[in-house]
Structures are given as structure tokens and as C-alpha cells.
mmCIF file of C-alpha atoms in Angstrom:
data_model
loop_
_atom_site.group_PDB
_atom_site.id
_atom_site.type_symbol
_atom_site.label_atom_id
_atom_site.label_comp_id
_atom_site.label_asym_id
_atom_site.label_seq_id
_atom_site.Cartn_x
_atom_site.Cartn_y
_atom_site.Cartn_z
ATOM 1 C CA MET A 1 0.000 0.000 0.000
ATOM 2 C CA GLN A 2 2.815 2.415 0.802
ATOM 3 C CA GLY A 3 4.391 1.698 -2.574
ATOM 4 C CA GLU A 4 1.112 2.430 -4.354
ATOM 5 C CA SER A 5 0.720 5.667 -2.390
ATOM 6 C CA ALA A 6 4.206 6.744 -3.409
ATOM 7 C CA VAL A 7 3.426 6.074 -7.079
ATOM 8 C CA VAL A 8 0.191 8.074 -6.897
ATOM 9 C CA SER A 9 1.972 10.929 -5.114
ATOM 10 C CA SER A 10 4.720 11.005 -7.724
ATOM 11 C CA ARG A 11 2.120 11.197 -10.470
ATOM 12 C CA VAL A 12 0.391 14.122 -8.781
ATOM 13 C CA TRP A 13 3.546 16.201 -8.268
ATOM 14 C CA THR A 14 4.814 16.059 -11.830
ATOM 15 C CA ILE A 15 6.116 19.207 -13.510
ATOM 16 C CA PRO A 16 3.052 19.498 -15.817
ATOM 17 C CA ASN A 17 0.651 19.166 -12.877
ATOM 18 C CA MET A 18 2.616 21.714 -10.832
ATOM 19 C CA LEU A 19 2.281 24.174 -13.724
ATOM 20 C CA SER A 20 -1.462 23.515 -13.719
ATOM 21 C CA PHE A 21 -1.610 24.143 -9.961
ATOM 22 C CA LEU A 22 0.281 27.410 -10.530
ATOM 23 C CA ARG A 23 -2.318 28.469 -13.101
ATOM 24 C CA LEU A 24 -5.076 27.730 -10.598
ATOM 25 C CA ALA A 25 -3.270 29.655 -7.838
ATOM 26 C CA LEU A 26 -3.141 32.761 -10.049
ATOM 27 C CA VAL A 27 -6.919 32.831 -10.617
ATOM 28 C CA PRO A 28 -7.631 34.917 -7.452
ATOM 29 C CA VAL A 29 -4.837 37.321 -8.434
ATOM 30 C CA PHE A 30 -6.345 37.656 -11.899
ATOM 31 C CA LEU A 31 -9.832 38.255 -10.461
ATOM 32 C CA TRP A 32 -8.586 40.963 -8.094
ATOM 33 C CA LEU A 33 -6.729 42.744 -10.912
ATOM 34 C CA VAL A 34 -9.833 42.742 -13.106
ATOM 35 C CA ILE A 35 -12.096 44.003 -10.295
ATOM 36 C CA VAL A 36 -9.798 46.933 -9.442
ATOM 37 C CA GLY A 37 -9.425 47.825 -13.122
ATOM 38 C CA GLU A 38 -5.776 46.863 -13.582
ATOM 39 C CA ASP A 39 -6.547 45.322 -16.962
ATOM 40 C CA GLY A 40 -2.991 45.610 -18.256
ATOM 41 C CA PHE A 41 -1.570 43.541 -15.395
ATOM 42 C CA ALA A 42 -4.539 41.162 -15.596
ATOM 43 C CA LEU A 43 -3.728 40.549 -19.260
ATOM 44 C CA LEU A 44 -0.113 39.809 -18.319
ATOM 45 C CA VAL A 45 -1.338 37.187 -15.838
ATOM 46 C CA LEU A 46 -3.555 35.735 -18.565
ATOM 47 C CA VAL A 47 -0.647 35.587 -21.015
ATOM 48 C CA PHE A 48 1.517 33.885 -18.389
ATOM 49 C CA SER A 49 -1.298 31.412 -17.736
ATOM 50 C CA SER A 50 -1.588 30.662 -21.460
ATOM 51 C CA VAL A 51 2.157 30.057 -21.721
ATOM 52 C CA THR A 52 2.121 27.660 -18.747
ATOM 53 C CA ASP A 53 -0.917 25.937 -20.276
ATOM 54 C CA PHE A 54 1.075 25.286 -23.447
ATOM 55 C CA LEU A 55 4.140 24.211 -21.474
ATOM 56 C CA ASP A 56 2.349 21.727 -19.228
ATOM 57 C CA GLY A 57 0.764 20.034 -22.252
ATOM 58 C CA PHE A 58 4.071 19.953 -24.120
ATOM 59 C CA LEU A 59 6.005 18.623 -21.127
ATOM 60 C CA ALA A 60 3.334 16.056 -20.279
ATOM 61 C CA ARG A 61 3.660 14.553 -23.757
ATOM 62 C CA ARG A 62 7.438 14.929 -23.943
ATOM 63 C CA LEU A 63 8.077 13.436 -20.486
ATOM 64 C CA HIS A 64 5.303 10.832 -20.804
ATOM 65 C CA GLN A 65 3.566 12.302 -17.750
ATOM 66 C CA VAL A 66 0.048 12.642 -19.115
ATOM 67 C CA SER A 67 -2.341 12.017 -16.212
ATOM 68 C CA ARG A 68 -6.061 12.049 -15.553
ATOM 69 C CA LEU A 69 -5.495 14.778 -12.954
ATOM 70 C CA GLY A 70 -3.791 16.973 -15.517
ATOM 71 C CA GLN A 71 -6.611 16.398 -17.993
ATOM 72 C CA LEU A 72 -9.072 17.606 -15.361
ATOM 73 C CA LEU A 73 -7.012 20.567 -14.112
ATOM 74 C CA ASP A 74 -6.511 22.201 -17.522
ATOM 75 C CA PRO A 75 -10.183 22.687 -18.478
ATOM 76 C CA ALA A 76 -10.972 23.582 -14.851
ATOM 77 C CA ALA A 77 -8.390 26.374 -14.962
ATOM 78 C CA ASP A 78 -9.759 27.628 -18.294
ATOM 79 C CA ARG A 79 -13.285 27.753 -16.851
ATOM 80 C CA LEU A 80 -12.130 29.559 -13.712
ATOM 81 C CA TYR A 81 -10.294 32.236 -15.712
ATOM 82 C CA ILE A 82 -13.401 32.766 -17.830
ATOM 83 C CA PHE A 83 -15.598 33.025 -14.726
ATOM 84 C CA ALA A 84 -13.126 35.367 -13.021
ATOM 85 C CA ALA A 85 -13.048 37.671 -16.060
ATOM 86 C CA LEU A 86 -16.857 37.604 -16.273
ATOM 87 C CA ILE A 87 -17.284 38.435 -12.585
ATOM 88 C CA GLY A 88 -14.709 41.226 -12.674
ATOM 89 C CA LEU A 89 -16.053 42.841 -15.843
ATOM 90 C CA CYS A 90 -19.662 42.536 -14.648
ATOM 91 C CA TRP A 91 -18.698 44.075 -11.311
ATOM 92 C CA ARG A 92 -17.305 47.074 -13.191
ATOM 93 C CA GLU A 93 -20.359 47.127 -15.497
ATOM 94 C CA VAL A 94 -18.195 46.631 -18.573
ATOM 95 C CA ILE A 95 -20.455 43.740 -19.582
ATOM 96 C CA PRO A 96 -24.030 43.023 -18.424
ATOM 97 C CA TRP A 97 -24.820 40.457 -15.764
ATOM 98 C CA TRP A 98 -27.117 38.572 -18.136
ATOM 99 C CA LEU A 99 -24.089 37.339 -20.075
ATOM 100 C CA PHE A 100 -22.623 35.938 -16.849
ATOM 101 C CA VAL A 101 -25.956 34.244 -16.029
ATOM 102 C CA VAL A 102 -26.227 32.716 -19.522
ATOM 103 C CA ILE A 103 -22.756 31.177 -19.352
ATOM 104 C CA VAL A 104 -22.919 30.021 -15.721
ATOM 105 C CA ALA A 105 -26.435 28.570 -16.155
ATOM 106 C CA ARG A 106 -25.172 26.365 -18.970
ATOM 107 C CA ASP A 107 -22.340 24.989 -16.815
ATOM 108 C CA VAL A 108 -24.744 24.394 -13.919
ATOM 109 C CA MET A 109 -26.951 22.452 -16.326
ATOM 110 C CA LEU A 110 -23.964 20.323 -17.394
ATOM 111 C CA ALA A 111 -23.142 19.624 -13.750
ATOM 112 C CA VAL A 112 -26.692 18.416 -13.130
ATOM 113 C CA LEU A 113 -26.620 16.199 -16.202
ATOM 114 C CA GLY A 114 -23.232 14.881 -15.078
ATOM 115 C CA VAL A 115 -24.865 13.739 -11.840
ATOM 116 C CA ILE A 116 -27.614 12.036 -13.837
ATOM 117 C CA LEU A 117 -25.012 10.218 -15.928
ATOM 118 C CA ALA A 118 -23.101 9.156 -12.819
ATOM 119 C CA ASN A 119 -26.267 7.818 -11.218
ATOM 120 C CA ASN A 120 -26.784 5.681 -14.301
ATOM 121 C CA GLY A 121 -23.235 4.349 -14.206
ATOM 122 C CA PHE A 122 -21.676 6.547 -16.892
ATOM 123 C CA GLY A 123 -18.714 8.889 -16.729
ATOM 124 C CA PRO A 124 -18.499 12.358 -18.348
ATOM 125 C CA LEU A 125 -19.223 12.502 -22.054
ATOM 126 C CA PRO A 126 -16.357 13.402 -24.402
ATOM 127 C CA VAL A 127 -15.926 17.037 -25.402
ATOM 128 C CA HIS A 128 -17.769 18.050 -28.553
ATOM 129 C CA HIS A 129 -15.970 20.276 -31.047
ATOM 130 C CA LEU A 130 -18.686 22.929 -30.599
ATOM 131 C CA GLY A 131 -17.812 23.112 -26.920
ATOM 132 C CA LYS A 132 -14.159 23.621 -27.808
ATOM 133 C CA VAL A 133 -15.012 26.397 -30.279
ATOM 134 C CA ALA A 134 -17.315 28.082 -27.742
ATOM 135 C CA THR A 135 -14.610 28.025 -25.070
ATOM 136 C CA PHE A 136 -12.109 29.384 -27.610
ATOM 137 C CA CYS A 137 -14.468 32.269 -28.455
ATOM 138 C CA LEU A 138 -15.047 33.149 -24.807
ATOM 139 C CA PHE A 139 -11.370 32.825 -23.976
ATOM 140 C CA TRP A 140 -10.619 35.444 -26.642
ATOM 141 C CA ALA A 141 -13.676 37.642 -26.101
ATOM 142 C CA LEU A 142 -12.922 38.632 -22.524
ATOM 143 C CA PRO A 143 -9.251 39.583 -23.052
ATOM 144 C CA LEU A 144 -10.282 41.650 -26.091
ATOM 145 C CA LEU A 145 -12.827 43.515 -23.963
ATOM 146 C CA MET A 146 -10.196 44.037 -21.274
ATOM 147 C CA LEU A 147 -7.739 45.246 -23.909
ATOM 148 C CA GLY A 148 -10.202 47.930 -25.009
ATOM 149 C CA GLU A 149 -10.646 49.019 -21.391
ATOM 150 C CA ALA A 150 -6.900 49.109 -20.721
ATOM 151 C CA PHE A 151 -5.838 50.927 -23.897
ATOM 152 C CA ALA A 152 -8.332 53.503 -25.180
ATOM 153 C CA PRO A 153 -6.800 53.814 -28.687
ATOM 154 C CA LEU A 154 -7.492 50.097 -29.257
ATOM 155 C CA ALA A 155 -11.089 50.258 -28.025
ATOM 156 C CA PRO A 156 -12.720 50.967 -31.447
ATOM 157 C CA PHE A 157 -11.199 47.727 -32.737
ATOM 158 C CA SER A 158 -10.985 45.410 -29.741
ATOM 159 C CA LEU A 159 -14.405 46.098 -28.190
ATOM 160 C CA PRO A 160 -16.551 45.240 -31.259
ATOM 161 C CA LEU A 161 -14.408 42.175 -31.917
ATOM 162 C CA GLY A 162 -14.613 41.157 -28.260
ATOM 163 C CA TRP A 163 -18.404 41.463 -28.250
ATOM 164 C CA ALA A 164 -18.647 39.439 -31.474
ATOM 165 C CA PHE A 165 -16.607 36.636 -29.902
ATOM 166 C CA ALA A 166 -18.629 36.857 -26.662
ATOM 167 C CA LEU A 167 -22.059 36.599 -28.289
ATOM 168 C CA TRP A 168 -21.011 33.893 -30.725
ATOM 169 C CA GLY A 169 -19.304 31.974 -27.928
ATOM 170 C CA ALA A 170 -22.414 32.143 -25.712
ATOM 171 C CA PHE A 171 -24.577 30.879 -28.579
ATOM 172 C CA LEU A 172 -22.242 27.969 -29.337
ATOM 173 C CA TYR A 173 -21.936 27.250 -25.603
ATOM 174 C CA TRP A 174 -25.662 26.557 -25.388
ATOM 175 C CA TRP A 175 -25.801 24.766 -28.751
ATOM 176 C CA ALA A 176 -23.206 22.307 -27.454
ATOM 177 C CA GLY A 177 -25.161 22.088 -24.194
ATOM 178 C CA ILE A 178 -28.322 21.085 -26.081
ATOM 179 C CA LEU A 179 -26.374 18.356 -27.866
ATOM 180 C CA TYR A 180 -25.185 17.182 -24.456
ATOM 181 C CA ILE A 181 -28.794 17.012 -23.203
ATOM 182 C CA ARG A 182 -29.830 14.947 -26.224
ATOM 183 C CA GLU A 183 -26.908 12.551 -25.860
ATOM 184 C CA THR A 184 -27.465 12.153 -22.125
ATOM 185 C CA ALA A 185 -31.133 11.327 -22.721
ATOM 186 C CA ARG A 186 -30.153 8.786 -25.380
ATOM 187 C CA VAL A 187 -27.547 7.093 -23.223
ATOM 188 C CA ILE A 188 -29.639 6.655 -20.080
ATOM 189 C CA ARG A 189 -32.415 5.041 -22.158
ATOM 190 C CA LEU A 190 -30.122 2.346 -23.546
ATOM 191 C CA PRO A 191 -31.095 -1.192 -22.493
ATOM 192 C CA ALA A 192 -28.624 -2.755 -20.100
ATOM 193 C CA ASP A 193 -27.716 -5.501 -22.587
ATOM 194 C CA ASP A 194 -26.785 -2.976 -25.269
ATOM 195 C CA THR A 195 -24.577 -0.731 -23.219
ATOM 196 C CA GLY A 196 -21.598 -3.076 -22.886
ATOM 197 C CA PRO A 197 -18.814 -1.859 -20.645
ATOM 198 C CA ARG A 198 -19.754 1.573 -19.400
ATOM 199 C CA SER A 199 -17.133 4.238 -19.965
ATOM 200 C CA ASP A 200 -16.816 7.936 -20.669
ATOM 201 C CA THR A 201 -16.080 7.380 -24.348
ATOM 202 C CA LEU A 202 -19.529 6.257 -25.473
ATOM 203 C CA ASP A 203 -18.288 4.556 -28.639
ATOM 204 C CA GLY A 204 -16.272 7.580 -29.667
ATOM 205 C CA LYS A 205 -19.275 9.908 -29.965
ATOM 206 C CA GLU A 206 -18.324 13.420 -28.970
ATOM 207 C CA VAL A 207 -20.537 15.564 -26.806
ATOM 208 C CA ASP A 208 -19.507 18.571 -24.764
ATOM 209 C CA GLY A 209 -18.859 17.245 -21.295
ATOM 210 C CA ALA A 210 -16.254 19.764 -20.202
#
């Protein structure tokens, strides 16, 4: 048992996972900077986070240290940075609270459906490409809005582009969520004899389960 514990511990404290933990630790710093209006410094934190995100993925593959923990930490960090930017910008009335509600409500819905899947013996569904595109749009929209707030000369360009990414990302976010609802309903209705071994891959079908 001690040997197994040592192996698990060594897998947790790999360099890629430590970079992911560092990204998570910087989320409160990022949120505070956005709330107080230090958008320039907040963008620097976001750039640093993006660089560490690339590095932990590169090192995990290069050092053969890909782990389930790392696969969970990366999307969690992305979501937290998006939520932090939303909260900070809403607090300053740069963006309306309804946009925050729309995005958070979709993730709450996914959490509820995740519980339903778990109660039926299934793991999370694989990420659909629409979910990836939606996250990409939101991850660019908020920095563009912050860029317009930080540097007035860039506002005529960055603000319209940021809003375009934000609205398109919110639309795709819910489109992927609807696909997730449909796939969840299909899966839990499958007869026991047809399900085979239950896993989170679901025969390779992709649905946004991030």
C-alpha cells in the first residue's frame, strides 16, 4: 500500500501538474486585478497562464507524464479564468450580468446532467468540437474587452471584436449544451444488454462534457 501511495503521489507532483496548480493559484490574483481595473496587469497574468498551459501540455507529452489529474485541471483552470473575467467585468459594469448568467447557467446544467449520468453508471461525455469552439471564443472575447478598457486607442477595434466573440461563444456554448442534453437522454435510455462496458467514451461519440 505504501508503494502504491508513493506512485500516486509522484504522479500528482509532476512538472506538468505543478504548472497547472500554478495556473489555478493565479486565478484569485487575476480576479482581483480585473475588479480593481488593472486590466494591463490582468492581461499579463492571462498571457503567463496561457504560456504555462502550453508548457504543461508539451512537457506532459514529452516526459510521458500525461495524467487524468492533468486532464481535469486544464479545463478547470480555463473555466475559472473565464468566470473570473466575467465576474470582474460585470462588477465594473463593462459587460451586463445577463451574459454571466447565460454562461454560468449552462455549466450548472452540465453539472446536473453529469450527476444524472453518474447515477446511471456513466462517466463524463467526451468534449464536442462545438464546446471547444465556444470556449475558444469566450477565452478570446474577454481579453479583447479588457484590452479595449486598458488601452483607449485600441477600443474601437478590440471592443466590437470582443463582443462578437462573446455573443457567438455564448450561442455555441448553449448549442453544445443542447447536444449534451440529447446525448445524455439517449444514453440513459439504452437497455442494459446494449450498453456493454460503461465508460466515458460512449463509442467515440463526442458531446460537450467539459
